[in-house]
Amino acid sequence: VKGDLYLKKYESNGDDEGVTTTKVQVVDDPSSVDIFDIVLPLPGYNIQYPSNEIGELYREMLRKDSLDISKNKIAEATAKGGYRKLIQRASQTKWDNLSEDWKEDSSEDQLVTAAKITFELKSGCYATMLLRELMVTTMVRGDNAKR
């Protein structure tokens, strides 16, 4: 969305050849930005807020909670802030079917009743969110859809 924030990668042309740096930028043309580069700010004095309705929502919530996140003399009373990706891809994703009644060569759409899932996420990502998204279609197909 126009006004969102994203991480733009820059290749170094100086002495640090081959080094990639990133900088937070404002989205001007949404079609030119990959959704996996979109970031959300973690409130603090050293961050940029989106220049759209989301940025205004951040400012409104901070005002309602009477929070003034600005750099002051007391280091413990301030937050530097940061950015977190809106969507993070899991890596090393694997799954094994543990269902006892599973037929490997079946052409029918079978229900998986037990599975072992392994994956890696970057620090700060929630595995429970990934598992919830993986199980949404399974729950809809099961008995819960009849209720």
Coordinates of C-alpha atoms in Angstrom, one line a residue:
V1 CA 0.0 0.0 0.0
K2 CA 1.3 3.4 -0.8
G3 CA 2.9 5.0 2.3
D4 CA 3.9 1.6 3.9
L5 CA 7.5 1.0 4.8
Y6 CA 9.9 -1.5 3.2
L7 CA 13.5 -2.6 3.4
K8 CA 15.4 -1.5 0.3
K9 CA 18.7 -3.3 -0.4
Y10 CA 21.8 -1.4 -1.6
E11 CA 24.9 -3.0 -3.0
S12 CA 28.1 -1.3 -1.8
N13 CA 30.3 0.3 -4.6
G14 CA 33.2 1.4 -2.4
D15 CA 35.8 -0.4 -0.4
D16 CA 33.1 -2.8 1.0
E17 CA 32.4 -4.4 -2.4
G18 CA 30.0 -7.3 -2.2
V19 CA 28.4 -5.9 1.1
T20 CA 24.7 -5.4 1.0
T21 CA 23.0 -2.8 3.3
T22 CA 19.4 -2.1 3.8
K23 CA 17.5 1.1 4.5
V24 CA 13.8 1.7 5.3
Q25 CA 12.0 3.5 2.5
V26 CA 8.4 4.6 2.0
V27 CA 6.4 2.8 -0.7
D28 CA 5.6 5.1 -3.6
D29 CA 4.7 2.5 -6.2
P30 CA 3.2 -0.6 -4.5
S31 CA 3.7 -2.7 -7.7
S32 CA 7.5 -2.3 -7.5
V33 CA 7.8 -3.6 -3.9
D34 CA 7.8 -7.3 -2.9
I35 CA 5.3 -7.9 0.0
F36 CA 8.1 -9.9 1.8
D37 CA 10.0 -6.6 2.1
I38 CA 7.2 -4.7 3.9
V39 CA 8.0 -3.9 7.5
L40 CA 6.1 -2.6 10.5
P41 CA 7.7 -0.3 13.0
L42 CA 8.3 -1.2 16.6
P43 CA 7.6 2.2 18.4
G44 CA 10.6 4.2 19.4
Y45 CA 12.5 7.4 19.0
N46 CA 14.7 6.2 16.2
I47 CA 12.2 4.9 13.7
Q48 CA 10.1 6.1 10.8
Y49 CA 6.3 5.6 10.8
P50 CA 4.4 4.8 7.6
S51 CA 3.0 7.9 5.8
N52 CA -0.5 6.5 5.4
E53 CA -3.4 5.5 7.7
I54 CA -1.3 2.9 9.5
G55 CA 1.2 5.5 10.6
E56 CA -1.6 7.7 11.8
L57 CA -3.1 4.7 13.7
Y58 CA 0.3 4.2 15.4
R59 CA 0.4 7.9 16.5
E60 CA -3.2 7.8 17.7
M61 CA -2.6 4.7 19.8
L62 CA 0.5 6.3 21.4
R63 CA -1.5 9.4 22.2
K64 CA -4.3 7.5 23.7
D65 CA -1.9 5.7 26.0
S66 CA -0.1 9.0 26.8
L67 CA 3.1 7.7 25.5
D68 CA 5.8 10.1 24.3
I69 CA 8.5 8.0 22.7
S70 CA 11.3 10.5 22.3
K71 CA 14.9 10.4 23.1
N72 CA 15.5 12.0 26.5
K73 CA 18.2 12.0 29.2
I74 CA 17.0 8.8 31.0
A75 CA 18.1 5.9 28.8
E76 CA 15.8 3.4 30.6
A77 CA 12.7 5.5 29.8
T78 CA 13.2 5.5 26.0
A79 CA 12.9 2.9 23.3
K80 CA 15.1 3.0 20.2
G81 CA 12.5 1.1 18.2
G82 CA 13.0 -1.1 15.2
Y83 CA 11.3 -2.9 12.4
R84 CA 9.7 -6.3 12.0
K85 CA 8.7 -7.9 8.6
L86 CA 5.0 -8.1 8.0
I87 CA 5.4 -11.5 6.4
Q88 CA 8.4 -13.8 7.2
R89 CA 9.1 -17.0 5.3
A90 CA 9.8 -20.2 7.2
S91 CA 12.9 -22.1 6.0
Q92 CA 13.9 -25.8 6.3
T93 CA 10.2 -26.7 6.1
K94 CA 9.5 -30.4 6.2
W95 CA 6.5 -32.5 7.1
D96 CA 6.0 -36.3 7.7
N97 CA 2.6 -37.9 7.6
L98 CA 2.0 -40.0 10.8
S99 CA -1.6 -41.0 10.0
E100 CA -2.0 -44.8 10.5
D101 CA -4.7 -45.1 7.8
W102 CA -2.8 -43.1 5.1
K103 CA -2.6 -44.8 1.6
E104 CA 0.4 -43.5 -0.4
D105 CA -1.0 -44.4 -3.8
S106 CA -4.5 -43.2 -3.3
S107 CA -6.1 -40.9 -5.8
E108 CA -8.7 -39.7 -3.2
D109 CA -8.3 -36.6 -1.2
Q110 CA -7.3 -38.0 2.2
L111 CA -7.5 -36.3 5.6
V112 CA -4.2 -36.1 7.5
T113 CA -5.0 -37.0 11.1
A114 CA -1.4 -36.8 12.4
A115 CA 1.7 -35.1 11.1
K116 CA 5.2 -34.0 12.2
I117 CA 6.1 -30.6 11.0
T118 CA 9.6 -29.1 11.3
F119 CA 10.7 -25.6 10.2
E120 CA 12.9 -22.7 11.2
L121 CA 11.9 -19.1 11.8
K122 CA 13.9 -16.0 12.4
S123 CA 14.1 -14.6 15.9
G124 CA 11.0 -12.8 16.9
C125 CA 8.7 -14.8 14.7
Y126 CA 5.9 -16.8 16.3
A127 CA 5.7 -20.5 15.5
T128 CA 2.1 -20.7 16.7
M129 CA 1.1 -18.2 14.0
L130 CA 2.6 -20.4 11.3
L131 CA 1.0 -23.5 12.7
R132 CA -2.4 -21.7 12.9
E133 CA -2.2 -20.7 9.2
L134 CA -1.2 -24.3 8.2
M135 CA -4.1 -25.8 10.0
V136 CA -6.9 -23.5 8.8
T137 CA -7.8 -25.6 5.8
T138 CA -7.5 -28.8 7.7
M139 CA -10.0 -27.6 10.3
V140 CA -12.4 -26.4 7.7
R141 CA -12.3 -29.8 6.0
G142 CA -12.9 -31.8 9.2
D143 CA -15.9 -32.1 11.5
N144 CA -15.6 -28.4 12.5
A145 CA -17.1 -27.3 9.1
K146 CA -20.4 -29.1 9.9
R147 CA -21.0 -27.1 13.1

